[in-house]
Short mmCIF file of C-alpha atoms in Angstrom, two decimals:
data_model
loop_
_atom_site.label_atom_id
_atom_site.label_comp_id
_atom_site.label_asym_id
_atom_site.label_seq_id
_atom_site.Cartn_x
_atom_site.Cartn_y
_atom_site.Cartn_z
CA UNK K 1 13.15 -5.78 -16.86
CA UNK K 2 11.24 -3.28 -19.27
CA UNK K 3 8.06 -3.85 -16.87
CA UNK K 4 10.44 -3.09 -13.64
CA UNK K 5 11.22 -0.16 -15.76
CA UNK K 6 8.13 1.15 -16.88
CA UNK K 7 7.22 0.60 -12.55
CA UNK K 8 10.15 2.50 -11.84
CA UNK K 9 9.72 5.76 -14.44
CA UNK K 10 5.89 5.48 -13.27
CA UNK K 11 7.02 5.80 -9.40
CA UNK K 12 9.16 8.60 -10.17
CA UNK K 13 6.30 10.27 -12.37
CA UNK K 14 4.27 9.38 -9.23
CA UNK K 15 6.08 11.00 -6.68
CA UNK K 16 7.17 13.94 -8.46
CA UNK K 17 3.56 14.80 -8.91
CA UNK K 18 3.25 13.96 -5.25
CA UNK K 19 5.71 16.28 -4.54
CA UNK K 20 4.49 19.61 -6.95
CA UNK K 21 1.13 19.01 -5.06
CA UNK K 22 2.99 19.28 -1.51
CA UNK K 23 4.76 22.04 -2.97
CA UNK K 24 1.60 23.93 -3.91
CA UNK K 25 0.05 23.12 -0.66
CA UNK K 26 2.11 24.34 1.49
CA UNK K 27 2.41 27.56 -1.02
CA UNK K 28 -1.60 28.06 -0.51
CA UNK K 29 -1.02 27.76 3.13
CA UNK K 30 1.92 30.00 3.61
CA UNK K 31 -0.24 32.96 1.14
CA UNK K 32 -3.22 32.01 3.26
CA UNK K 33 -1.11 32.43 6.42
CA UNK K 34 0.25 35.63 5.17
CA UNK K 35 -3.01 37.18 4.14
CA UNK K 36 -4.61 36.71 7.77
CA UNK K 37 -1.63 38.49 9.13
CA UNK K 38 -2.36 41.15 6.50
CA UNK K 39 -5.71 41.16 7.95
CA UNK K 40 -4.73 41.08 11.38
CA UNK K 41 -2.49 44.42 11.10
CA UNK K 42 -5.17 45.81 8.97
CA UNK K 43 -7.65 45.54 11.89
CA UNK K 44 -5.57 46.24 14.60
CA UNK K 45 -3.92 49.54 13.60
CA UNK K 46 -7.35 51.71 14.45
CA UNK K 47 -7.12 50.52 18.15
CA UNK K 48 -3.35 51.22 18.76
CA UNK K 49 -3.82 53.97 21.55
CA UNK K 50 -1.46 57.36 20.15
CA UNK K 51 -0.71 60.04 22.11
CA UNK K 52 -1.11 63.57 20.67
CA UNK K 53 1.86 66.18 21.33
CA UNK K 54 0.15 67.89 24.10
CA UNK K 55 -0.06 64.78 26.06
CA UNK K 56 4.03 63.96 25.32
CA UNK K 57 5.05 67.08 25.98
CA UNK K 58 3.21 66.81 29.34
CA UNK K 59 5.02 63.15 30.09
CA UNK K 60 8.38 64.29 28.78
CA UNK K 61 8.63 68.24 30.43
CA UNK K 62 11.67 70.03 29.37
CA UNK K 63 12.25 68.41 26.17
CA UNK K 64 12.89 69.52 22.01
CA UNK K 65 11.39 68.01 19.30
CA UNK K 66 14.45 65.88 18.63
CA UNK K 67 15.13 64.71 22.17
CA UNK K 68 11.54 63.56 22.50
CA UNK K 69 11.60 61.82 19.26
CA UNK K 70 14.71 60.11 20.54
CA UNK K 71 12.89 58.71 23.88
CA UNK K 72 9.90 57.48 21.85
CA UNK K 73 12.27 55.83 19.49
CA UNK K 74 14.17 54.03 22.23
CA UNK K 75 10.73 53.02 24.17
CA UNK K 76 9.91 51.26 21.38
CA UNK K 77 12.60 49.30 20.50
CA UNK K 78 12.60 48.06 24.06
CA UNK K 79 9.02 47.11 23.48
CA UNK K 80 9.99 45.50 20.25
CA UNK K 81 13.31 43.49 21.52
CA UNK K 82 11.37 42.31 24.51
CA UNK K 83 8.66 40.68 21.90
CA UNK K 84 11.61 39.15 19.72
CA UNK K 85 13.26 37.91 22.90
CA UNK K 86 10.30 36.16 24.17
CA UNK K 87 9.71 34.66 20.74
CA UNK K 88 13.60 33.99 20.34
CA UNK K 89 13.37 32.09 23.81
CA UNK K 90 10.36 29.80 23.10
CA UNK K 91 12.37 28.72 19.78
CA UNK K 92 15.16 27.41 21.85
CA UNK K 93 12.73 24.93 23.79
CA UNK K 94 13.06 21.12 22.24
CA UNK K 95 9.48 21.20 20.80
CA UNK K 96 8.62 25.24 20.11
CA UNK K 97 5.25 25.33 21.57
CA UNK K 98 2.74 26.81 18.92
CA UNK K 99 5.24 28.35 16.91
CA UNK K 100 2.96 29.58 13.87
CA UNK K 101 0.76 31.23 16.48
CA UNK K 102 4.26 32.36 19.05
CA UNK K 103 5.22 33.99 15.12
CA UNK K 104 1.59 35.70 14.00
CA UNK K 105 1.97 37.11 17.76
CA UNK K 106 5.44 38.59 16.94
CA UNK K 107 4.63 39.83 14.09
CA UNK K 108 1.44 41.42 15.08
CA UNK K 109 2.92 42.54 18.02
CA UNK K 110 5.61 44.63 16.46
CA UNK K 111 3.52 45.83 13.92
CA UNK K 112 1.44 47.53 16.79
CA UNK K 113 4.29 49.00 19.02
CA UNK K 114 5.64 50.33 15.59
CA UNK K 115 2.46 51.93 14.35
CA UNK K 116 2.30 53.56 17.43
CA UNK K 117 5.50 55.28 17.22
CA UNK K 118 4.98 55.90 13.50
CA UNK K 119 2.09 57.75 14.57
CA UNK K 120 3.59 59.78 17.73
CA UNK K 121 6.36 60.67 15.63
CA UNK K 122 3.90 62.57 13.24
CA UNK K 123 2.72 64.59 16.45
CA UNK K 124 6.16 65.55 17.18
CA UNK K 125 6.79 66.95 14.34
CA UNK K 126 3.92 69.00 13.59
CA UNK K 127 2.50 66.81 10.87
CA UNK K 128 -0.86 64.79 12.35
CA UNK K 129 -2.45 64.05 8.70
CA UNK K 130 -6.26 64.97 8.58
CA UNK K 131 -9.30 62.76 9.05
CA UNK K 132 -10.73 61.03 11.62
CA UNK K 133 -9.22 57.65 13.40
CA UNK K 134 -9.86 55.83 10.69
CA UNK K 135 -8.34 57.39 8.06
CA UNK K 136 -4.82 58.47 10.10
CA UNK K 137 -4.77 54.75 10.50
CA UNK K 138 -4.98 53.70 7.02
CA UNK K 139 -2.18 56.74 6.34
CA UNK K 140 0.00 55.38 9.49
CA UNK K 141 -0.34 51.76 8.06
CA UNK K 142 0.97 53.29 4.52
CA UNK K 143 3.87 54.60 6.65
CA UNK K 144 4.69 51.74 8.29
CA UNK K 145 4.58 49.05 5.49
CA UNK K 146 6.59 51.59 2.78
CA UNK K 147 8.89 53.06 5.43
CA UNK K 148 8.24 56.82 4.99
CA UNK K 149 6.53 59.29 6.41
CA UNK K 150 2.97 60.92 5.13
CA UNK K 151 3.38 63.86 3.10
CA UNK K 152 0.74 65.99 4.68
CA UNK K 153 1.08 69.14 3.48
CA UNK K 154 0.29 67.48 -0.23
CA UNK K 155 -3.62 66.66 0.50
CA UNK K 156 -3.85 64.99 -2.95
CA UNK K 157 -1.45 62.50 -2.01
CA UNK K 158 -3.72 61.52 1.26
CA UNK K 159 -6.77 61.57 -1.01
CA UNK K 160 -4.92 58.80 -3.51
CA UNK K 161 -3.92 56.65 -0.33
CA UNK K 162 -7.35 56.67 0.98
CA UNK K 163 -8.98 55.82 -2.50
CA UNK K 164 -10.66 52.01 -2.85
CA UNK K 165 -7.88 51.27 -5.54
CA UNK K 166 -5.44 52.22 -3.25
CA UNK K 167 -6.26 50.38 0.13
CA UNK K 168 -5.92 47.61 -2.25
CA UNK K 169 -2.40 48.32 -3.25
CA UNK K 170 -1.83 49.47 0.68
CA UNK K 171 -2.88 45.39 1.48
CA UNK K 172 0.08 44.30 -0.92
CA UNK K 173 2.60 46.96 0.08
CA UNK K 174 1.58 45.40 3.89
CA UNK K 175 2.04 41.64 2.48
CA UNK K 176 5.44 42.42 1.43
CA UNK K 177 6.31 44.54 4.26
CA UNK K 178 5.66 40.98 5.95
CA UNK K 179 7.32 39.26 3.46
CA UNK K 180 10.51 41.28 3.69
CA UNK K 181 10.42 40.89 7.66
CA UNK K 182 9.65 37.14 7.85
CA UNK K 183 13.82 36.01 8.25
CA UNK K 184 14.09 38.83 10.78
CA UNK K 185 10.67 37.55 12.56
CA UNK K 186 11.70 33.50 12.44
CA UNK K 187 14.25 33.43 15.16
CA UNK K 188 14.16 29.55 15.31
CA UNK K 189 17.00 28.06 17.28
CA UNK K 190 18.87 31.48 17.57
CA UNK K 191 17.38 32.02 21.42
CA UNK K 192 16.72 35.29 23.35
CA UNK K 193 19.64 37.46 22.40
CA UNK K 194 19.43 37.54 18.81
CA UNK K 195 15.56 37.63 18.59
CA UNK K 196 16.18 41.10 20.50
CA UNK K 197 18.47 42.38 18.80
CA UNK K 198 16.37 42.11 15.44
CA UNK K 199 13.68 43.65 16.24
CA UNK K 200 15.58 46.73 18.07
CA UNK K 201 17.77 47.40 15.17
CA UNK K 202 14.63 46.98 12.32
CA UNK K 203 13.05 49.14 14.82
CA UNK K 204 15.49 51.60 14.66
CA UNK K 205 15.90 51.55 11.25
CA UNK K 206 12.47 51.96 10.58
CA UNK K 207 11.79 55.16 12.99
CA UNK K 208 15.37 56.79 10.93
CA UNK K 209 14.06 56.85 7.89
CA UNK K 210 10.67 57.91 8.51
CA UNK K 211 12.28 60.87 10.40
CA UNK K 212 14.04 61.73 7.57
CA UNK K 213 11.17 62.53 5.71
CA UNK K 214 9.41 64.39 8.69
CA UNK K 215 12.34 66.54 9.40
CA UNK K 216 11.80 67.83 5.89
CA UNK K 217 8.07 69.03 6.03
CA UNK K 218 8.76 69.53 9.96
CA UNK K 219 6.42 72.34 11.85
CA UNK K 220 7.96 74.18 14.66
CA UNK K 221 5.97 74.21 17.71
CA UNK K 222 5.67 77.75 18.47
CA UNK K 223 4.24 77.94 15.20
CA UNK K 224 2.40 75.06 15.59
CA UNK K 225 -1.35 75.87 15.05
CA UNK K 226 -3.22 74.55 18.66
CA UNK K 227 -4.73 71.06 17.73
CA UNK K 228 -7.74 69.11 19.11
CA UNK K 229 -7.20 65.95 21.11
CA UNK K 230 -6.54 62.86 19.27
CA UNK K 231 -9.96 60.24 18.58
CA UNK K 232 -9.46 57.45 20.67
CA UNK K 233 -10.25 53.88 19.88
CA UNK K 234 -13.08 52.72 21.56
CA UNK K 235 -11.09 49.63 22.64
CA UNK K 236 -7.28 50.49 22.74
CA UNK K 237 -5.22 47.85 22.02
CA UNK K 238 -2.97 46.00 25.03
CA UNK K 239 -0.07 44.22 23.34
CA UNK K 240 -0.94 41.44 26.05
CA UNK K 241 -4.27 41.55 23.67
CA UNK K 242 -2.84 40.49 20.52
CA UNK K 243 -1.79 36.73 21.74
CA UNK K 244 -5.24 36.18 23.48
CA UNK K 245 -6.96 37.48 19.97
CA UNK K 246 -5.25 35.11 17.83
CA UNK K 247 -6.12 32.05 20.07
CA UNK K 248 -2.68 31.55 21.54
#
């Protein structure tokens, strides 16, 4: 009996062991999983195509500031719902097909249409940051991953963001971004519908509070100084891209 015992505790021992290992495992892969998503947003926010305010005002005639920012708002969370529902549909199949690369395609996916309004709603409101591609999509990627809109007319602020020391903080602020959005992301076994609905109301959410801070720094457009066309990327980014780039 005291040698089935000793067996026994050393089993348990055994196994728990077993099981902090797994546990750590699958910890390294989920922050290694994270991290290329990170990395994937990183590098695919200076090829989402933006159009500048001349170029919406010509594809919207007749419209405010307000009512344009409204239509740009509501493209997007079309954009957005359509991604979750496709996602949202595959997780209702009996064996989800490639789910960790169906999700890194969600995810990426929104991030991109989002960026893209983030950015577009700057134009509308007078308040394109300075700096070439590059750096307005390092400041639209702050934006997007804290949920507020770029100071511009504090320059010392947009000097800090671009700053070695704070890209680095800019990569965590983006992990948790992710972090924060992963339940709304994982529509397993909750089908079309609800994967929609998600990602139009985050959406939504999103483009309201960053318009709350735009409104407050907001320039009029007859006041509006004239401004040069945007850079464009040298390869603009196709959301039927993002799947094919991350081998799905």
């Amino acid at each position: 009996m005291p040698a089935a015992r000793t067996r026994a505790a050393a089993i348990r021992r055994r196994a728990g062991e077993l099981g902090r290992e797994g546990a750590r495992r699958s910890g390294s892969q989920a922050r290694a999983g994270l991290s290329y998503l990170v990395d994937r947003v990183i590098d695919i926010a200076p090829r989402v195509p933006v159009r500048d305010l001349a170029t919406l005002r010509r594809q919207f005639p007749g419209l405010g500031p307000e009512q344009l920012a409204d239509r740009l708002v509501a493209g997007a969370s079309r954009a957005t719902s359509t991604v979750g529902a496709g996602i949202g549909a595959a997780a209702m199949l009996p064996v989800p097909p490639a789910m960790p690369a169906e999700l890194a395609t969600e995810i990426t996916g929104v991030a991109a249409i989002e960026l893209k309004l983030i950015a577009e709603l700057h134009e509308v409101y007078g308040l394109r940051p300075p700096g070439g591609l590059r750096e307005r999509s390092t400041l639209y990627l702050r934006s997007w991953s804290g949920e507020r809109g770029i100071d511009v007319l504090r320059p010392s602020t947009i000097d800090a963001a671009l700053g070695g020391r704070m890209k680095r903080e800019l990569r965590q602020q983006i992990m948790k971004r992710l972090v924060r959005d992963l339940p709304n992301l994982m529509p397993f076994m909750i089908g079309a519908g609800v994967g929609a609905v998600l990602n139009r109301r985050e959406t939504r959410r999103l483009a309201a509070r960053v318009r709350t801070d735009l409104r407050k720094a907001q320039v009029p457009w007859d006041v509006l100084p004239e401004q040069p066309p945007l850079e464009q990327p040298d390869r603009p980014l196709a959301l039927g891209e993002i799947a094919g780039e991350l081998g799905h």
